[in-house]
mmCIF file of C-alpha atoms in Angstrom:
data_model
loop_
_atom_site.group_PDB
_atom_site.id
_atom_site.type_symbol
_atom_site.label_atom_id
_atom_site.label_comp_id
_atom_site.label_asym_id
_atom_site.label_seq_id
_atom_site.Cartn_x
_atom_site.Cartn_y
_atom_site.Cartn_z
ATOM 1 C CA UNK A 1 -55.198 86.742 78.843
ATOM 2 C CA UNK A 2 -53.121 86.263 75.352
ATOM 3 C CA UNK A 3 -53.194 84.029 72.720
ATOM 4 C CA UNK A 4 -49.528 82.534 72.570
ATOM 5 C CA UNK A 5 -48.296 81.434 69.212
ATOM 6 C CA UNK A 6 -48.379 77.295 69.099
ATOM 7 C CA UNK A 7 -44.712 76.483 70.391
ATOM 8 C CA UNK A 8 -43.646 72.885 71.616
ATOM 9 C CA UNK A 9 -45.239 72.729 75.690
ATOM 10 C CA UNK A 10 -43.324 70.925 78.446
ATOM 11 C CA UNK A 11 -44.619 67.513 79.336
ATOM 12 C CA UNK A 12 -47.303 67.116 80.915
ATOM 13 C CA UNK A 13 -45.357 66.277 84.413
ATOM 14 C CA UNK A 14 -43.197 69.340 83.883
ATOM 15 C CA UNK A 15 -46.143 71.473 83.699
ATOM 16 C CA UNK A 16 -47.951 70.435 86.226
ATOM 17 C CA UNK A 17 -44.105 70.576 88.668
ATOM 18 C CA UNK A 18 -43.630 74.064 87.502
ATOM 19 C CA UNK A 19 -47.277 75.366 87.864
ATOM 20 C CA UNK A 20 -47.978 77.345 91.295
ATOM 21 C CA UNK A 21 -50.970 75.440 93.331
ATOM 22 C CA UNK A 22 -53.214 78.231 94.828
ATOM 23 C CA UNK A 23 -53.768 80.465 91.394
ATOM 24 C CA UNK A 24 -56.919 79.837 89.453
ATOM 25 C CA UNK A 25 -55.988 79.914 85.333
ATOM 26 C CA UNK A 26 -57.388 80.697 82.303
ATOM 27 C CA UNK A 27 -58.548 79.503 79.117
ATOM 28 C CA UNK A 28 -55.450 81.915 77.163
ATOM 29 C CA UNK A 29 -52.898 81.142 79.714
ATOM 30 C CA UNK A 30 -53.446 83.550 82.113
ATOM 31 C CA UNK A 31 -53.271 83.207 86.196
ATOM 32 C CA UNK A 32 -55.376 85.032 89.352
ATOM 33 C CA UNK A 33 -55.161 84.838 92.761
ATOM 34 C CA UNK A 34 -58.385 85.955 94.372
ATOM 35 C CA UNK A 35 -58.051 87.184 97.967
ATOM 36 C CA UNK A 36 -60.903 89.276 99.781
ATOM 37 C CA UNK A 37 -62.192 90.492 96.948
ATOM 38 C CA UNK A 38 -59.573 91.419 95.115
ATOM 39 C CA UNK A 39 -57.412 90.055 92.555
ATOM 40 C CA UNK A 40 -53.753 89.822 91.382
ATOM 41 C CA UNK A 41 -53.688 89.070 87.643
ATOM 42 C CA UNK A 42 -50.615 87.581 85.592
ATOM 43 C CA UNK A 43 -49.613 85.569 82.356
ATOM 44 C CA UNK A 44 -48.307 81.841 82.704
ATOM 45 C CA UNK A 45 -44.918 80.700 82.757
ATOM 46 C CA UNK A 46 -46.367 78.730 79.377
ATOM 47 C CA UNK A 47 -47.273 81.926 77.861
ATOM 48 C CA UNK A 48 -44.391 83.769 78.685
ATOM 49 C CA UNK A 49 -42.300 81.721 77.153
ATOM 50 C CA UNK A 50 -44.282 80.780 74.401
ATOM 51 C CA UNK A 51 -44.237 84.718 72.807
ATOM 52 C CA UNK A 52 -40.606 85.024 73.983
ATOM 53 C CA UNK A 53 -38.931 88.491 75.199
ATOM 54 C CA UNK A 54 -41.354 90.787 76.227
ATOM 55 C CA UNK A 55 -40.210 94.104 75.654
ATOM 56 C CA UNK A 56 -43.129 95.773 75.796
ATOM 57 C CA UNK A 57 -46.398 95.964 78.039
ATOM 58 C CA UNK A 58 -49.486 98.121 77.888
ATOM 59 C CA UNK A 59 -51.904 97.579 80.750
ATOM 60 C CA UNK A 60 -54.982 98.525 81.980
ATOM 61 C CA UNK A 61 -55.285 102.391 83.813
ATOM 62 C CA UNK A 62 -56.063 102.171 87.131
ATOM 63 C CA UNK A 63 -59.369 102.597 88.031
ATOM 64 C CA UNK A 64 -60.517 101.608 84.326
ATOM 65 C CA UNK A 65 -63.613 99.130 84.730
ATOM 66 C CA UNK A 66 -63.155 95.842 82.417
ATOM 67 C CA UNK A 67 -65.474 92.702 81.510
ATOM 68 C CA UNK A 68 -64.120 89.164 81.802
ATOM 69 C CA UNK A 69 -62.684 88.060 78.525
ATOM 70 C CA UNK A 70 -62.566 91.875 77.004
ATOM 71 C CA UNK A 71 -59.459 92.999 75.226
ATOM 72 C CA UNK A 72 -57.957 95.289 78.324
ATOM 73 C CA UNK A 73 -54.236 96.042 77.260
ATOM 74 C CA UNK A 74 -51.305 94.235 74.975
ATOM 75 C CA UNK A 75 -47.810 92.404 75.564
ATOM 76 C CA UNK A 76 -45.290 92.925 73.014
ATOM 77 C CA UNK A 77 -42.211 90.600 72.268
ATOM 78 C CA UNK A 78 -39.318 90.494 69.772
ATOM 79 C CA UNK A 79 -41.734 88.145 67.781
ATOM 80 C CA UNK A 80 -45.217 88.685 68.789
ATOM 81 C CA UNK A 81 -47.951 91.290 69.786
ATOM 82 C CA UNK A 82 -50.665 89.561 71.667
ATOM 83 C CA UNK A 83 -53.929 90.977 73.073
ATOM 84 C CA UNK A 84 -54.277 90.980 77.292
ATOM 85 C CA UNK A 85 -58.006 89.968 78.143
ATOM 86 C CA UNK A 86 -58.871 90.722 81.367
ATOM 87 C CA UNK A 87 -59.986 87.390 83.355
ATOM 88 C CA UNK A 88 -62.972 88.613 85.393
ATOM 89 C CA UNK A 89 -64.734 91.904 85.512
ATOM 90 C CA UNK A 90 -64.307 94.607 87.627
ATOM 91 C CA UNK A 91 -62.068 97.863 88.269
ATOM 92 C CA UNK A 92 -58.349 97.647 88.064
ATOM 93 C CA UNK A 93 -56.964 98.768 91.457
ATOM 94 C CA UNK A 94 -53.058 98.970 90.531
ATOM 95 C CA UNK A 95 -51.332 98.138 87.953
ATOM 96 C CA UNK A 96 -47.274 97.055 88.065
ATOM 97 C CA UNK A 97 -45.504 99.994 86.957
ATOM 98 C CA UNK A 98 -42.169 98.714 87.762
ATOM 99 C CA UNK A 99 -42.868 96.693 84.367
ATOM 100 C CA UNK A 100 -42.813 100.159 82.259
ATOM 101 C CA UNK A 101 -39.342 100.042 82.663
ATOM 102 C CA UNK A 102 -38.371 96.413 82.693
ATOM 103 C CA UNK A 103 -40.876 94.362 80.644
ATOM 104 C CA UNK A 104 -38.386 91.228 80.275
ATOM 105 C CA UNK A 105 -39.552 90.614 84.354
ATOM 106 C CA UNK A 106 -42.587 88.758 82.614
ATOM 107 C CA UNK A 107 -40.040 86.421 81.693
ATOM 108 C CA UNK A 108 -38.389 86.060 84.665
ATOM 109 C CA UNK A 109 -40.757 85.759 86.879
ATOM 110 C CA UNK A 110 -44.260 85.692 85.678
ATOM 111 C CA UNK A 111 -46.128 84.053 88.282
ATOM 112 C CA UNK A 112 -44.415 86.951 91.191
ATOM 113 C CA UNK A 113 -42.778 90.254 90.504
ATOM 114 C CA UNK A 114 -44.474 89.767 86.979
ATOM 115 C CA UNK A 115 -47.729 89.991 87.856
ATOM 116 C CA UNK A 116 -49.530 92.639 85.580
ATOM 117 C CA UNK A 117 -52.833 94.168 88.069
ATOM 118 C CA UNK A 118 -54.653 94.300 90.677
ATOM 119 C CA UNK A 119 -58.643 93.566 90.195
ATOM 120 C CA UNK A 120 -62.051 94.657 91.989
ATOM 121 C CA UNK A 121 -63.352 90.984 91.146
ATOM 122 C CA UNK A 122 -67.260 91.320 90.527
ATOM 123 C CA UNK A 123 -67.851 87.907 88.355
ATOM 124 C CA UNK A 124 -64.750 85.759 87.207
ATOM 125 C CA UNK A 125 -65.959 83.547 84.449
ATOM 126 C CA UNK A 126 -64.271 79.906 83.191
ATOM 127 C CA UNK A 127 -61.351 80.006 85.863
ATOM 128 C CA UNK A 128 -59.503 76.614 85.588
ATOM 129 C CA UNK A 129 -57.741 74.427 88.522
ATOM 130 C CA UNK A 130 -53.751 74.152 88.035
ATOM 131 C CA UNK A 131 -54.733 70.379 86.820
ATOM 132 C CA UNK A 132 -57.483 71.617 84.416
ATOM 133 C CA UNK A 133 -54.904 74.485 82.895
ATOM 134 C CA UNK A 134 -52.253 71.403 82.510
ATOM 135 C CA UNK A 135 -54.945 69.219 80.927
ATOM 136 C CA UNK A 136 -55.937 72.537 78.588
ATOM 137 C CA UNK A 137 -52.675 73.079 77.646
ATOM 138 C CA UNK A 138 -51.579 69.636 76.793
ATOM 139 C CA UNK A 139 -55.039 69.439 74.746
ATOM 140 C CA UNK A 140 -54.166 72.627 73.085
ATOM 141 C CA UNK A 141 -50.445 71.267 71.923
ATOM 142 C CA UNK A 142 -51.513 67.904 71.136
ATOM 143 C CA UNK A 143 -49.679 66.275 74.057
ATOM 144 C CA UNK A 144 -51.962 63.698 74.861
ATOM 145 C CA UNK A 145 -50.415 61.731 78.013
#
């Protein structure tokens, strides 16, 4: 989904508190829910916070087709521009408009009212369990417990 810059991660047990059960997560700290079919797509609570106030999103057009792990859109924040790779291939169905004009709701609330699309799904590649995202993570920051 992005590719944070390296900031200091919760613990280990914080993560894994603060994580929400049911999504499936990726490899650059992305989230999807898959339900008939279809996907909701979003950026981690780690991620958000790791580039900071977003102020600025460009998504994926609905309708556009993407390919799992293909540079699909971009989040801006008041330190960072980071690319938005789509998580599995398909067509995007919706995207959340309400985040042209508010942006800073990735912060909030990344993992509800900050979700970025809708997805077709056709073949989701690499998707991680909440405990395999915590374990990446950790790995990633050199928090080893």
């Amino acid at each position: 989904m992005i590719s944070p810059p390296r900031l200091p991660l919760p613990s280990s047990r914080e993560t894994v508190l603060s994580l929400p059960r049911h999504p499936r997560y990726t490899w650059d700290h992305g989230w999807l829910v898959v339900d008939e079919g279809n996907t909701t797509v979003g950026i981690t609570a780690f991620a958000a916070k790791a580039l900071g106030d977003v102020v600025h999103l460009r998504l994926p057009e609905a309708g556009r087709r993407v390919e799992a792990g293909e540079s699909c859109g971009e989040i801006r924040s008041l330190t960072s521009v980071s690319g938005l790779y789509a998580p599995a291939s398909g067509e995007v169905l919706e995207v959340n408009t309400a985040l042209a004009d508010d942006p800073g709701v990735v912060n909030a609330a990344p993992c509800t009212v900050g979700r970025l699309f809708r997805l077709r799904v056709e073949n989701i590649v690499g998707a991680l369990s909440a405990d395999a995202y915590v374990a990446h993570c950790a790995h990633t920051q050199g928090d080893r417990r």
